[in-house]
Short mmCIF file of C-alpha atoms and ligand atoms in Angstrom, two decimals:
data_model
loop_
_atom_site.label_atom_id
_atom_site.label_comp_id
_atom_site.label_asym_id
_atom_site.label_seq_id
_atom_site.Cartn_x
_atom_site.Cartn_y
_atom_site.Cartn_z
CA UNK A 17 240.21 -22.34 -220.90
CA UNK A 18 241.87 -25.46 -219.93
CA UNK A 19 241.22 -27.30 -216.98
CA UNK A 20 243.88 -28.86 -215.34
CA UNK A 21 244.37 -32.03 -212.94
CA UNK A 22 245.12 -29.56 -210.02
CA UNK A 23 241.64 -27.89 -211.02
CA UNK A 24 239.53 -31.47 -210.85
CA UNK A 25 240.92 -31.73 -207.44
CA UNK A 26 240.28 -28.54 -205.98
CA UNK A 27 237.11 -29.19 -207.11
CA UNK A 28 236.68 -32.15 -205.47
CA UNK A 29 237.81 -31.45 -201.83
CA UNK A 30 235.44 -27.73 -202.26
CA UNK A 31 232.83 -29.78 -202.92
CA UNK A 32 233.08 -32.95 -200.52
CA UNK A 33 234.17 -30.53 -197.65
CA UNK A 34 230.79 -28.12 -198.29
CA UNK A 35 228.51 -31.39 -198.19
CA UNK A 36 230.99 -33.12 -194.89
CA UNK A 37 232.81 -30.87 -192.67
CA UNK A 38 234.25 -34.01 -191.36
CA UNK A 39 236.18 -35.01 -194.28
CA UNK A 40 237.89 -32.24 -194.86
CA UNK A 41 241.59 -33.30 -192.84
CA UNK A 42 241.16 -36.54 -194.95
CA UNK A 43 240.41 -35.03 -197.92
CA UNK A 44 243.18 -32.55 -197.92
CA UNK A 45 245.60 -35.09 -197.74
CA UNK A 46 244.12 -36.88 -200.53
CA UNK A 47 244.47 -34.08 -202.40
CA UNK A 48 247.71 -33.36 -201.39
CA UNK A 49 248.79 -37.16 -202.51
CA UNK A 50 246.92 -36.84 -205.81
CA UNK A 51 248.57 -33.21 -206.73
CA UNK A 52 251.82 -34.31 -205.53
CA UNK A 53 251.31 -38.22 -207.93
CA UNK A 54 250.37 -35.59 -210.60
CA UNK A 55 253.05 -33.49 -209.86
CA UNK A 56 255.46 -36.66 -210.01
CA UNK A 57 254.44 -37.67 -213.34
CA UNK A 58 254.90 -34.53 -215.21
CA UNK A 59 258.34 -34.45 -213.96
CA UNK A 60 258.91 -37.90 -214.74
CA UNK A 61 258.04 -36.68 -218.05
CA UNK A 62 260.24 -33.65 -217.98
CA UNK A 63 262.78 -35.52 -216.90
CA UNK A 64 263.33 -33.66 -213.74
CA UNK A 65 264.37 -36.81 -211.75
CA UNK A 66 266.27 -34.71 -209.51
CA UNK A 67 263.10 -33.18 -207.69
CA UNK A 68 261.36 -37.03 -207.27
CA UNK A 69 263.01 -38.35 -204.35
CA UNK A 70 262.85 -35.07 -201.94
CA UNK A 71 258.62 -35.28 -203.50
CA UNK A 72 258.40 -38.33 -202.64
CA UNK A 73 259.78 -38.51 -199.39
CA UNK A 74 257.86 -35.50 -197.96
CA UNK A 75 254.65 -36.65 -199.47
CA UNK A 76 255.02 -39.95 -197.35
CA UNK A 77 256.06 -38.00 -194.09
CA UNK A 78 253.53 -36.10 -194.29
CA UNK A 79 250.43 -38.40 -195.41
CA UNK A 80 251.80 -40.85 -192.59
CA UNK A 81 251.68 -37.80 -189.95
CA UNK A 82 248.49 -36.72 -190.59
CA UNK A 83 247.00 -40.37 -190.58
CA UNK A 84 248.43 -41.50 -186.97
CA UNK A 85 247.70 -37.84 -185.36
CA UNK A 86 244.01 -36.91 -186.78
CA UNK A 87 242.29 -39.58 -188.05
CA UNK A 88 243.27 -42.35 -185.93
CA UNK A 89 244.72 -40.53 -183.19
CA UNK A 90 243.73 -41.21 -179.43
CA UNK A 91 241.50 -38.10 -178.61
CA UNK A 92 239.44 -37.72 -181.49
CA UNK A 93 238.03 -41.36 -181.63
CA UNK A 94 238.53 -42.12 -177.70
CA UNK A 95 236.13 -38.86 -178.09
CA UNK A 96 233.61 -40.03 -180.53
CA UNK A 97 233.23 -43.79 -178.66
CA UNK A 98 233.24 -42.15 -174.60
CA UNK A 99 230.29 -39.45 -175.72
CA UNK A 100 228.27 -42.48 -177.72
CA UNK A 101 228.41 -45.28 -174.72
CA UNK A 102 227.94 -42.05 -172.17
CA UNK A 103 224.66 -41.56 -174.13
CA UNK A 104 223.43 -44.65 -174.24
CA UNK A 105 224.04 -45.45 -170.56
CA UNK A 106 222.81 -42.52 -168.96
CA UNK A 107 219.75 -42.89 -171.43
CA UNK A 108 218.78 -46.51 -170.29
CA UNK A 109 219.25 -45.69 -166.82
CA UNK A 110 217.61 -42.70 -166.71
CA UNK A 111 214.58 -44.36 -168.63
CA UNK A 112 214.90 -47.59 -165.98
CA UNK A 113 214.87 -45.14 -162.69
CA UNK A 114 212.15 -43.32 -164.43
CA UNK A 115 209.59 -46.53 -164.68
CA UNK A 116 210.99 -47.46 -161.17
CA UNK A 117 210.39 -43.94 -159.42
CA UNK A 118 207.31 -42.76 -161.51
CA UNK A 119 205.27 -40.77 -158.98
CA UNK A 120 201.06 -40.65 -159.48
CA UNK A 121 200.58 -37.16 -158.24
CA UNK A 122 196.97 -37.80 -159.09
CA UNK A 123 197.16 -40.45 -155.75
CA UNK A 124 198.29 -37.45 -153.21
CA UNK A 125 195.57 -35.70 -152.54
CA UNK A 126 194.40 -33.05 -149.78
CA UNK A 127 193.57 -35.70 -147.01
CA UNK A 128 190.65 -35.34 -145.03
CA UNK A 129 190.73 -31.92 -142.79
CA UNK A 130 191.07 -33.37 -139.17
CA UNK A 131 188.33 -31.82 -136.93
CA UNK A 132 190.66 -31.12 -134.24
CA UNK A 133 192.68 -27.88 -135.41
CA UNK A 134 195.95 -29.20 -133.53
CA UNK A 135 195.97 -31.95 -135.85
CA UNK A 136 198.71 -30.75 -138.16
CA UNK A 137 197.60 -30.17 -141.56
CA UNK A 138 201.03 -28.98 -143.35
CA UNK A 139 201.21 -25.78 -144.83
CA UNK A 140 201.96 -27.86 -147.96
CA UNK A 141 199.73 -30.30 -148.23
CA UNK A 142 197.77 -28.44 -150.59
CA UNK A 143 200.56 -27.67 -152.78
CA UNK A 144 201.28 -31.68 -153.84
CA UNK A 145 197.98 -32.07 -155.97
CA UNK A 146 198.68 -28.80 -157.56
CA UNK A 147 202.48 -28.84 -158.59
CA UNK A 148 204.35 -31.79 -160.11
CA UNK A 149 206.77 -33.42 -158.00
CA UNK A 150 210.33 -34.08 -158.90
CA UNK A 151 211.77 -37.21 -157.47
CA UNK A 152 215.71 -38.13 -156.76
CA UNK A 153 215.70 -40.38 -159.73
CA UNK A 154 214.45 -37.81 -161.92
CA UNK A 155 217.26 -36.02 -160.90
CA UNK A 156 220.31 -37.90 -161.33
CA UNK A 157 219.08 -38.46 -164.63
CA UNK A 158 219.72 -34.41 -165.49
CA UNK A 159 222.45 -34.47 -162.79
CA UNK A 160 225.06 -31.93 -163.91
CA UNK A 161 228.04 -32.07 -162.01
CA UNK A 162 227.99 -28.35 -161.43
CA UNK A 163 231.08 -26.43 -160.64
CA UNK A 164 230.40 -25.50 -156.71
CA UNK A 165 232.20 -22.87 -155.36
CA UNK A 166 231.89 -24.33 -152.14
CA UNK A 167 232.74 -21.55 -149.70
CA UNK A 168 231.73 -23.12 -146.92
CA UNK A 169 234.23 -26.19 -147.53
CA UNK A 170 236.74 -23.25 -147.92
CA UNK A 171 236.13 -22.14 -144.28
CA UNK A 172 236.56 -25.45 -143.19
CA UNK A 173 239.88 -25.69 -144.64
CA UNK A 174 241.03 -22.62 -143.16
CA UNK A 175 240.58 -23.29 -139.54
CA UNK A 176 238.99 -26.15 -138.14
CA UNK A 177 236.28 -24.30 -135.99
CA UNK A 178 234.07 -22.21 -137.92
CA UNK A 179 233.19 -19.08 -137.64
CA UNK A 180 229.70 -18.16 -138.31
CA UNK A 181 228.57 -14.54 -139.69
CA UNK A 182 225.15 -13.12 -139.10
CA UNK A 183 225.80 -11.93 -142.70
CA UNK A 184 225.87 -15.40 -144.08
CA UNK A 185 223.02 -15.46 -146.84
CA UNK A 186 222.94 -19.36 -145.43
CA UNK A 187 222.11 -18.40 -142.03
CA UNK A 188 219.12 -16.07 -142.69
CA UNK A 189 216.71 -16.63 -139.53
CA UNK A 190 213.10 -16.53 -140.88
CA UNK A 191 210.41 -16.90 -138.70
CA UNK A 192 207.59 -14.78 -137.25
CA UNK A 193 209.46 -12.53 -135.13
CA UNK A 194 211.85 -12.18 -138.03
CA UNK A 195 210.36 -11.90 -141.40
CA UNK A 196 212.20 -11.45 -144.75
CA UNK A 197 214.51 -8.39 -145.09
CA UNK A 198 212.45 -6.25 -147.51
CA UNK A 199 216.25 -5.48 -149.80
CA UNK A 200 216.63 -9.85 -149.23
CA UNK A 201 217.99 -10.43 -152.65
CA UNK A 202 219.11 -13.88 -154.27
CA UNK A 203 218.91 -15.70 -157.52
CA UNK A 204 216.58 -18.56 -157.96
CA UNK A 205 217.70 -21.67 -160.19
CA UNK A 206 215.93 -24.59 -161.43
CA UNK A 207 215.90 -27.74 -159.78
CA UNK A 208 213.53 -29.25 -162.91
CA UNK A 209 210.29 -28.15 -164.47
CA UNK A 210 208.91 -24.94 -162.96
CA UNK A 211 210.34 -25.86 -160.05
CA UNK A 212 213.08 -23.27 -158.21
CA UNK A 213 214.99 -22.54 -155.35
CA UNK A 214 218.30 -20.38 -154.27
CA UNK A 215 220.41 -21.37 -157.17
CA UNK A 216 223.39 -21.69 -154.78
CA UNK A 217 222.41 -24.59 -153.15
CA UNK A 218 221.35 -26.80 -155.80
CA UNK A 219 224.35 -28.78 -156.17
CA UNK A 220 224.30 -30.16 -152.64
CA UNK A 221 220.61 -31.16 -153.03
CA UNK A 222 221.21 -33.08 -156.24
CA UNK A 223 224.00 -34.45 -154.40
CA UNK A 224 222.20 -35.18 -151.44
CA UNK A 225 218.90 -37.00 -153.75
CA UNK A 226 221.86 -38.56 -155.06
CA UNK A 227 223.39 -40.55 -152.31
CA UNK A 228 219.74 -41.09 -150.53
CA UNK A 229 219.04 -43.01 -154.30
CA UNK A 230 222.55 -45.03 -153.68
CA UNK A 231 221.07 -45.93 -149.81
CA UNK A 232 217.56 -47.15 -151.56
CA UNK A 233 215.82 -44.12 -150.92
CA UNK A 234 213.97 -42.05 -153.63
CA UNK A 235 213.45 -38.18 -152.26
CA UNK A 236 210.37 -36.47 -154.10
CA UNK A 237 211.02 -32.72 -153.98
CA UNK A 238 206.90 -31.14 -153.58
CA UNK A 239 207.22 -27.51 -152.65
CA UNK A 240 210.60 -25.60 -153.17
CA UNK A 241 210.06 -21.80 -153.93
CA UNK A 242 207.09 -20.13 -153.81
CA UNK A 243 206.41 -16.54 -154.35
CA UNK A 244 204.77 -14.32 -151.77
CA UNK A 245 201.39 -14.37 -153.63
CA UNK A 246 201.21 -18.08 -153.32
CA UNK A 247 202.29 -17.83 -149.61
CA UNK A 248 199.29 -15.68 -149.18
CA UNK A 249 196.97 -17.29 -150.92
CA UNK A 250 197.34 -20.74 -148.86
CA UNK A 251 197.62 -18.71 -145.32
CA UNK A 252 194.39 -16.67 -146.79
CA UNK A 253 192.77 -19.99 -147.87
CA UNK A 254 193.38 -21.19 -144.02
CA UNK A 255 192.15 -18.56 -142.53
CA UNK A 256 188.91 -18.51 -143.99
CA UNK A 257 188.57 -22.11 -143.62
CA UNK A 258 188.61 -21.47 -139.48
CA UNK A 259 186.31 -18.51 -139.66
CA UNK A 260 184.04 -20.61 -141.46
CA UNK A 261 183.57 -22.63 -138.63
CA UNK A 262 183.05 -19.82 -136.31
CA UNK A 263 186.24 -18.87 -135.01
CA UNK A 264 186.90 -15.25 -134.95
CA UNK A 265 189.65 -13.74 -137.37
CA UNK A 266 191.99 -12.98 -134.67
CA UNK A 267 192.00 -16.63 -133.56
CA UNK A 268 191.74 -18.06 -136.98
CA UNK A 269 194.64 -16.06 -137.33
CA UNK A 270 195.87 -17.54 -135.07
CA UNK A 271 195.71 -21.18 -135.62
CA UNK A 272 196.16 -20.64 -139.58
CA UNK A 273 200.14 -19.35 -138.44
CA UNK A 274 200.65 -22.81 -136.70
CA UNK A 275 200.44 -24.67 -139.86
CA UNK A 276 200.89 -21.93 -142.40
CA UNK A 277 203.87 -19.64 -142.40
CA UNK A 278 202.98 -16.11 -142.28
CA UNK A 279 203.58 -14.76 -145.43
CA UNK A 280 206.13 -12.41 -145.31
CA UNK A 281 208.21 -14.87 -142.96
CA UNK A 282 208.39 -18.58 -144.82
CA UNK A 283 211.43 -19.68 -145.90
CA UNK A 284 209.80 -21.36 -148.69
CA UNK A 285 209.93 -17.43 -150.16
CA UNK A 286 213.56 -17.30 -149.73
CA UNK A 287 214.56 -20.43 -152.11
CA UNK A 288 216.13 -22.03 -148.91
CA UNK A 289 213.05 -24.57 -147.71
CA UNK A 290 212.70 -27.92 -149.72
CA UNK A 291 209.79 -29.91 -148.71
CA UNK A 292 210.94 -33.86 -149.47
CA UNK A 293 208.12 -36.91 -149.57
CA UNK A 294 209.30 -40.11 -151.18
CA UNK A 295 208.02 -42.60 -153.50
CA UNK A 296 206.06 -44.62 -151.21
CA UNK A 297 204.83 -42.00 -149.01
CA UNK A 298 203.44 -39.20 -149.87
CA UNK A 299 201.72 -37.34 -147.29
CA UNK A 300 202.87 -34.14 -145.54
CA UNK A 301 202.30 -35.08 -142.20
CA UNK A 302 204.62 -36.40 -138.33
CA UNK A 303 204.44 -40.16 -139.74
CA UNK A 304 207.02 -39.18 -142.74
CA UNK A 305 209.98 -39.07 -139.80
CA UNK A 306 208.76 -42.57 -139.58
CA UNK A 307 209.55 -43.68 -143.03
CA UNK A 308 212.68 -44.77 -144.63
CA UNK A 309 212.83 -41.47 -146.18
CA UNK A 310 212.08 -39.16 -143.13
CA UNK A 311 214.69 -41.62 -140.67
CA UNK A 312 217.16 -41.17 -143.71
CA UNK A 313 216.71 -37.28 -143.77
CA UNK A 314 216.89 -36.85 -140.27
CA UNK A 315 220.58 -38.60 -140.09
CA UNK A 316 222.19 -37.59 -143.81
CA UNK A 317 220.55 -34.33 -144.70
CA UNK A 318 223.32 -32.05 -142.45
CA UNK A 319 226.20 -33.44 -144.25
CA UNK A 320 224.60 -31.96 -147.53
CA UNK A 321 223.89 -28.89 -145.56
CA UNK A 322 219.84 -29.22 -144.61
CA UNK A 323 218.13 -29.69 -141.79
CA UNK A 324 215.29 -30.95 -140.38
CA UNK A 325 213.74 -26.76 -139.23
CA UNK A 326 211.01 -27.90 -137.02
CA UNK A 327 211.87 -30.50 -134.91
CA UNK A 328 209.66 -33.03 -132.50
CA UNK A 329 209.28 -31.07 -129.26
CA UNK A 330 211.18 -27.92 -130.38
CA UNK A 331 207.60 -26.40 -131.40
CA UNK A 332 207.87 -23.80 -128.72
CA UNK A 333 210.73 -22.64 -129.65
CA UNK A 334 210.39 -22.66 -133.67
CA UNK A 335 206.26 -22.27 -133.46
CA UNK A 336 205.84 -24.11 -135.71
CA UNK A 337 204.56 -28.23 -135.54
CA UNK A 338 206.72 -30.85 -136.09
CA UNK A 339 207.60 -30.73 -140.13
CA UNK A 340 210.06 -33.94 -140.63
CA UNK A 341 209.77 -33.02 -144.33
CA UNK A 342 211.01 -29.58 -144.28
CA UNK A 343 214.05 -28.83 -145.34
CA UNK A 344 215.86 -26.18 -144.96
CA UNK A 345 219.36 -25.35 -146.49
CA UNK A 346 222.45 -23.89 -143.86
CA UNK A 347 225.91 -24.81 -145.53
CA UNK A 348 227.47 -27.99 -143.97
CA UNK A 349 229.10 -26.43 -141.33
CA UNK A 350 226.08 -24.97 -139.74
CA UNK A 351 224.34 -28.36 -140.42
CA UNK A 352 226.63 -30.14 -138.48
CA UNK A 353 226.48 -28.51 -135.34
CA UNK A 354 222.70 -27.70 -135.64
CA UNK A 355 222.44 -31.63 -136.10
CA UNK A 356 225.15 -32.88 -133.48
CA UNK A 357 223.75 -30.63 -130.61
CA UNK A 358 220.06 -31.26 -131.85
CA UNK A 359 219.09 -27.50 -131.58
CA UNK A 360 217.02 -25.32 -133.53
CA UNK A 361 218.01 -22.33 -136.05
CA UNK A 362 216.55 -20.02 -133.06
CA UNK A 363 219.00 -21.35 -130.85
CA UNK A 364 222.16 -21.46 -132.95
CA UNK A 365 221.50 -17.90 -133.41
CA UNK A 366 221.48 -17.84 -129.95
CA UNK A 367 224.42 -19.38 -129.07
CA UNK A 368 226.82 -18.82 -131.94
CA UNK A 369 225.93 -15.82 -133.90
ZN1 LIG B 409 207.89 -26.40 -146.01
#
């Protein structure tokens, strides 16, 4: 059996294209040209001069075509060079912000127990030694722009003054007089590691860590979800501690559900509570609202859609001690007017719902 010219090239382009996917728009024009020069010849030789000009001329409209559209053409190499320098860049940065905002969670650790019970010793101080922290650096270094459905933007296109719905999952009142709807039902998400909250409102807090990193501030995220069996564990862990020093379960009871939610009735169980330290301050406790961080929170966080749940001097309304590091998530709108009129989620239910 013979093998021809056209053969050797089929060959050819089989092979290359198996080894480099790549090549194969290049190399089926070069096969194209060499079958068509081979093509040429033998007619030459026929003496089919007739066929070689209308050859020839399509061979060079369509070699130049393919060259200026595929191989050099805008999109595929604008392509190649955008996703290479996009690489690099977010790369150094994110390595840069990393060494900048590098948290020692082996530093926070349970502070010394205050004698005095009304001392506040956060529900989740605890929790910091034991989970890793994820700080606003960390994050807009695995920042993707996710695709919100913002629904509550839509609202606030369609008329001006919202309209709030008890039904709103973002409105959920949580406390001890209302504790989580046993059919409550909502997806959790990852913010980064093993930690998780409502997947619906991550985008705003990666946008919020986002712009607090652009005003100097680096937000540590410490205690997003936790499951009811962790919620009871720390209230349980509390409670024992004030029996042990004689109180009598009823009041340790008591005293426990002033700095530990109930379980059954923390928001931290919903995905919608985000406790936020930052990278020079790490304790749970009233002098956060002091900090960069905690003054920073207290003015930005509603136009991401947080708030600040238990306010300074709202205790008897929320019962729960001031908590300038709690977080926790209500859609812009309600944000807005819980942080303009400086009232509680208590009384917005009140008043609007
Ligand atoms: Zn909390």
């Amino acid at each position: 059996m013979q093998i021809t010219f056209k053969d050797k090239v089929l060959s050819l382009y089989r092979r290359t294209i198996r080894k480099h996917k790549w090549l194969k728009m290049p190399m089926l024009v070069l096969s194209v040209i060499l079958l068509a020069i081979d093509r040429l010849i033998r007619n030459l030789k026929a003496g089919l001069h007739k066929y070689i000009v209308v050859i020839a001329s399509m061979t060079f409209a369509f070699v130049s075509c393919s060259f200026s559209s595929v191989i050099w053409g805008d999109g595929q190499y604008d392509f190649t060079y955008d996703v290479t320098s996009y690489y690099y860049e977010t790369e150094a940065s994110a390595a840069a912000l990393a060494v900048e905002a590098d948290i020692d969670t082996t530093m926070i650790e349970d502070d010394e127990e205050p004698d005095e019970i009304e001392l506040i010793d956060p529900e989740t101080l605890d929790d910091i030694s034991e989970l890793d922290t994820v700080s606003g650096a960390d994050i807009v270094g695995i920042i993707e722009q996710a695709d919100t459905e913002d629904d509550q933007a839509a609202v606030e296109e369609k008329n001006g003054d919202p309209q709030f719905s008890r039904d709103d999952w973002q409105l959920v009142l949580v406390n001890k007089n209302h504790p989580i709807a046993e059919d409550y039902n909502f997806t959790l998400g990852t913010i980064k590691g093993a930690m998780q909250c409502d997947e619906r409102i991550i985008p705003d807090l990666y946008s919020m860590l986002e712009a607090a990193l652009n005003d100097g501030v680096n937000l540590v995220i410490c205690s997003p979800y936790r499951d009811d069996s962790r919620q009871q564990m720390l209230f349980d862990r509390k409670v024992n501690k004030y029996t042990a020093q004689g109180m009598s379960y009823m009041e340790a009871y008591k005293v426990a559900a002033q700095t530990v939610t109930i379980p059954g009735s923390s928001e931290h169980q919903i995905g919608l509570a985000i406790d936020m330290i930052s990278d020079n301050y790490s304790s749970l406790n009233a002098g956060f609202g002091d900090t960069a961080a905690g003054k920073w929170l207290a003015e930005h966080a509603h136009e991401y859609g947080f708030i600040i749940r238990y306010p300074e001097g709202k205790e008897d309304i929320t019962g729960i001690e001031y908590e300038p590091w709690h977080l926790r998530y209500v859609g812009k709108n309600a944000a807005s007017v819980l942080h303009d009129e400086s009232i509680t989620l208590e009384e917005f239910w009140e008043k609007y719902l």
